[in-house]
C-alpha cells in the first residue's frame, strides 16, 4: 500500500479549515483585527489547534464510513475507502493530530485570555464529534443537524475565550440558525441520492427525512438567518461600534450572499457548504466585499 503526502492531506481536508475562520469572528466584529496584535496571535494559535482537532475527526470519520464510501461515486476516492491509507494508519493519524492540537493550545497558554474555558471547549468539541461518529449520533434525525450547528457555535465561543472578547447574543443566534440552514440544505441536496444510488449507498439518516421536511426546514432557517442578522445589525451595542449605526447597510449584501448560496444548493452537484463556497466565484467576491465593507464601517 503506497501512501502519499497528497493522501495524508486529503484525509485531513485542510480546505475545510475555512470553517474555523469563525474563531476570528469575535475579534473581527469587535474591530481588533489590526489594532490588537496580541489577541490576533491568540486567535491564530486557536485556529491552528482547532483545525488539527477537526482534521482528527475527519480521519476518524473516514475510517467509520469507509464501507459506505466505497459505494459512493465521489467518496469512493477518499484515501481510506480507496485503500491508499489503512484504517489503522488513519486512526493513528487521528490520535496524533488530536495530541498535536492539544499541544499547540498548551504552548500558547500565556497568550490566551481564558485558557481553561478555551481548552474545555476544544475538548468538548472533540468528544462531541467522537460520539457523533463512533456512537452513531450522526444517524439520529434532527440530532445529527443539531450537533453540526452546535459545532459552529462552539467555534465562536472558542474565539471569544481565546481573545477575552464577549460575543453578542444576536450574533451567536445568527451563526446557529445559519448552521442549521446550511446543514438542512446539504441534506436536502443529498436526499436525492437515495433515488439515484439506493438506500445502502448513502447515510442511513437521509432515508429518515422526507423531502418536504428538509425543504421546509431549509427555508425556515434561511428566513431566521436574515431576521437574526438584521436584529444584530440594529442592536444598541452594534450601533455603538459602527459608524452612526450603519451596520444595517450590510443587510442587503448578506441577503444577496444567502440567495446565491441557496441557488447553488439546487444547481451544483454537491451540497457541501465548503465545496459550494469555494467553487462559486460570486460568493467569494461577495464575501470579500462584505469583509471590506464592515472594516470601513467600523
C-alpha positions as a printed Julia matrix, in Angstrom:
298×3 Matrix{Float64}:
   0.0    0.0    0.0
   1.57   3.27  -1.15
   0.56   6.33   0.87
   1.48   9.78  -0.42
   1.55  13.21   1.17
  -1.44  14.05  -1.01
  -3.39  11.18   0.54
  -2.49  12.38   4.02
  -3.7   15.89   3.21
  -6.89  14.5    1.67
  -7.54  12.67   4.93
  -7.03  15.9    6.9
  -9.11  18.03   4.48
  -7.23  21.28   5.12
  -9.58  23.2    2.8
 -12.31  22.68   5.41
 -10.27  24.84   7.79
 -12.13  27.8    6.3
 -14.97  26.85   8.69
 -12.63  27.65  11.55
 -12.37  31.27  10.45
 -15.4   31.71  12.7
 -12.86  31.72  15.55
 -11.84  35.2   14.4
 -15.43  36.48  14.34
 -15.48  37.98  17.88
 -12.21  39.79  17.15
 -13.39  40.92  13.7
 -16.72  42.38  14.83
 -15.03  43.98  17.83
 -12.71  45.84  15.48
  -9.47  44.36  16.8
  -8.16  42.57  13.72
  -5.49  45.23  13.15
  -5.44  47.06  16.47
  -4.92  44.17  18.9
  -1.97  42.03  17.72
  -1.8   40.04  20.97
  -5.44  39.0   20.61
  -4.88  38.24  16.93
  -1.97  35.98  17.88
  -4.13  34.15  20.44
  -6.85  33.64  17.82
  -4.27  32.36  15.32
  -2.99  29.8   17.84
  -6.55  28.69  18.48
  -7.22  28.46  14.74
  -4.27  26.1   14.28
  -5.29  23.97  17.27
  -8.93  23.76  16.23
  -8.05  22.93  12.61
  -5.89  19.99  13.69
  -8.64  18.89  16.07
 -11.18  18.93  13.23
  -8.77  17.04  10.95
  -8.53  14.3   13.59
 -12.32  13.97  13.43
 -12.26  13.78   9.62
  -9.72  10.95   9.76
 -11.82   9.07  12.31
 -14.97   9.66  10.28
 -13.38   8.29   7.11
 -12.49   5.06   8.95
 -16.05   4.57  10.17
 -17.64   5.43   6.82
 -15.22   3.56   4.55
 -17.63   0.66   3.71
 -20.37   3.09   2.66
 -17.95   5.45   0.93
 -16.82   2.62  -1.35
 -20.34   2.51  -2.82
 -20.49   6.27  -3.41
 -19.45   7.69  -6.84
 -17.35  10.5   -5.31
 -16.48   9.37  -1.8
 -15.06   6.06  -3.04
 -11.91   8.03  -3.98
 -11.2    9.04  -0.37
  -7.85   7.58   0.8
  -9.28   5.05   3.29
 -12.18   3.97   1.09
  -9.84   3.57  -1.89
  -7.35   1.55   0.18
  -4.47   4.01  -0.16
  -4.41   4.52   3.63
  -5.21   1.66   6.0
  -7.8    2.15   8.73
  -5.14   1.55  11.37
  -2.89   4.23   9.88
  -5.82   6.66   9.68
  -6.72   6.05  13.34
  -3.09   6.57  14.35
  -3.05   9.8   12.39
  -6.29  10.94  14.06
  -4.78  10.36  17.51
  -1.57  12.17  16.57
  -3.5   15.17  15.24
  -5.6   15.37  18.41
  -2.48  15.29  20.6
  -0.74  17.9   18.41
  -3.84  20.11  18.64
  -3.76  19.99  22.45
  -0.01  20.63  22.42
  -0.34  23.78  20.31
  -3.05  25.18  22.58
  -0.97  24.4   25.66
   2.11  26.02  24.13
   0.18  29.24  23.6
  -1.31  29.23  27.08
   0.33  32.51  28.09
  -1.34  34.39  25.23
  -4.86  33.02  25.73
  -7.27  35.15  27.75
  -9.32  32.31  29.22
  -7.22  29.19  28.76
  -9.36  26.87  30.91
 -12.58  27.71  29.05
 -10.83  27.51  25.66
  -9.28  24.09  26.46
 -12.63  22.79  27.73
 -14.35  23.95  24.53
 -11.75  22.25  22.34
 -12.04  19.01  24.36
 -15.84  19.18  24.29
 -15.81  19.61  20.51
 -13.61  16.53  20.12
 -15.74  14.45  22.49
 -18.99  15.56  20.85
 -17.75  14.59  17.4
 -16.39  11.25  18.61
 -19.89  10.49  19.91
 -21.32  11.78  16.62
 -19.09   9.48  14.57
 -18.4    6.41  16.72
 -21.63   6.06  18.71
 -23.99   6.65  15.83
 -25.45  10.06  16.69
 -24.96  11.0   13.04
 -27.75   8.54  12.23
 -30.34  10.19  14.5
 -32.59  12.68  12.67
 -32.57  16.28  13.97
 -29.78  15.39  16.43
 -27.32  14.99  13.54
 -28.02  18.51  12.29
 -28.08  19.98  15.82
 -24.59  18.64  16.6
 -23.22  20.2   13.41
 -24.85  23.55  14.28
 -23.5   23.39  17.84
 -20.02  22.83  16.43
 -20.14  26.19  14.64
 -21.39  27.96  17.75
 -18.54  26.38  19.71
 -16.05  27.84  17.23
 -17.26  31.36  18.02
 -17.26  30.72  21.78
 -13.74  29.31  21.42
 -12.66  32.53  19.7
 -14.26  34.54  22.49
 -12.38  32.59  25.16
  -9.1   32.92  23.26
  -9.32  36.69  23.0
 -11.43  37.59  26.02
 -13.9   39.43  23.76
 -17.58  38.82  24.61
 -19.91  37.77  21.8
 -23.27  39.35  21.01
 -26.21  37.02  21.67
 -27.75  38.04  18.33
 -24.51  37.14  16.55
 -24.45  33.71  18.22
 -28.07  33.12  17.23
 -27.32  34.2   13.66
 -24.47  31.71  13.35
 -26.55  28.96  14.97
 -29.53  29.29  12.61
 -27.22  29.78   9.61
 -25.54  26.48  10.54
 -28.93  24.77  10.68
 -29.77  26.29   7.31
 -26.59  25.0    5.65
 -26.91  21.56   7.27
 -30.52  21.07   6.23
 -29.7   22.41   2.76
 -26.89  19.87   2.42
 -29.21  17.03   3.46
 -31.94  18.25   1.13
 -29.49  18.04  -1.76
 -28.1   14.64  -0.81
 -31.53  13.18  -0.14
 -31.8   12.88  -3.92
 -29.01  10.31  -3.75
 -31.46   7.84  -2.22
 -33.24   7.62  -5.55
 -30.06   7.62  -7.65
 -27.83   5.28  -5.63
 -30.1    3.21  -3.44
 -30.61   3.38   0.3
 -27.45   1.45   1.23
 -25.17   3.8   -0.69
 -25.71   6.89   1.41
 -26.11   7.86   5.04
 -28.93   5.98   6.71
 -30.23   9.16   8.29
 -31.19  10.56   4.89
 -33.79   7.83   4.48
 -35.43   9.02   7.71
 -36.03  12.54   6.4
 -38.73  13.47   3.93
 -38.01  15.91   1.08
 -40.87  18.11   2.29
 -39.46  18.38   5.81
 -35.96  19.18   4.55
 -37.29  21.87   2.18
 -39.44  23.49   4.86
 -36.62  23.4    7.42
 -34.1   24.85   4.96
 -36.43  27.74   4.1
 -37.32  28.37   7.75
 -33.7   28.64   8.86
 -32.83  30.8    5.85
 -35.51  33.25   6.99
 -34.32  33.12  10.6
 -30.73  33.8    9.5
 -31.8   37.03   7.78
 -34.02  38.08  10.71
 -31.4   37.45  13.4
 -28.67  39.18  11.4
 -30.97  42.18  10.95
 -31.61  42.26  14.7
 -27.85  42.1   15.36
 -27.22  44.98  12.93
 -29.66  47.3   14.75
 -28.76  46.19  18.28
 -27.64  49.04  20.55
 -24.2   47.53  21.15
 -23.65  47.05  17.42
 -24.7   50.61  16.63
 -22.14  51.94  19.1
 -19.33  50.09  17.32
 -20.15  51.04  13.73
 -20.2   54.46  12.08
 -23.5   56.09  13.04
 -25.16  52.69  13.38
 -24.68  51.86   9.72
 -24.08  48.13  10.18
 -27.63  47.65   8.91
 -26.37  48.79   5.49
 -24.7   45.38   5.17
 -28.04  43.57   5.32
 -28.79  43.74   1.55
 -25.33  42.25   0.87
 -25.94  39.42   3.35
 -29.3   38.67   1.72
 -27.6   38.58  -1.7
 -24.95  36.15  -0.42
 -27.6   33.87   1.08
 -29.7   33.9   -2.1
 -26.71  32.98  -4.28
 -25.85  30.21  -1.82
 -29.47  28.99  -1.81
 -29.41  28.92  -5.61
 -26.19  26.9   -5.6
 -27.69  24.23  -3.32
 -30.1   23.28  -6.1
 -27.84  23.74  -9.1
 -24.48  22.32  -8.03
 -23.71  18.57  -7.77
 -22.51  18.67  -4.15
 -24.45  20.28  -1.32
 -21.41  20.58   0.94
 -21.13  24.23   2.11
 -17.34  24.41   1.72
 -17.44  22.99  -1.81
 -20.21  25.41  -2.78
 -18.48  28.5   -1.41
 -15.0   27.7   -2.72
 -16.26  26.86  -6.22
 -18.54  29.86  -6.73
 -16.53  32.99  -7.53
 -19.59  35.17  -6.89
 -19.79  34.03  -3.27
 -16.05  34.52  -2.78
 -16.19  38.05  -4.22
 -19.3   38.97  -2.22
 -17.71  37.65   0.97
 -14.62  39.79   0.35
 -16.83  42.83  -0.33
 -18.69  42.16   2.92
 -15.45  41.99   4.93
 -14.17  45.21   3.34
 -17.49  46.95   3.95
 -17.6   46.02   7.64
 -13.99  47.15   8.14
 -14.8   50.51   6.55
 -17.93  50.93   8.67
 -16.0   50.36  11.91
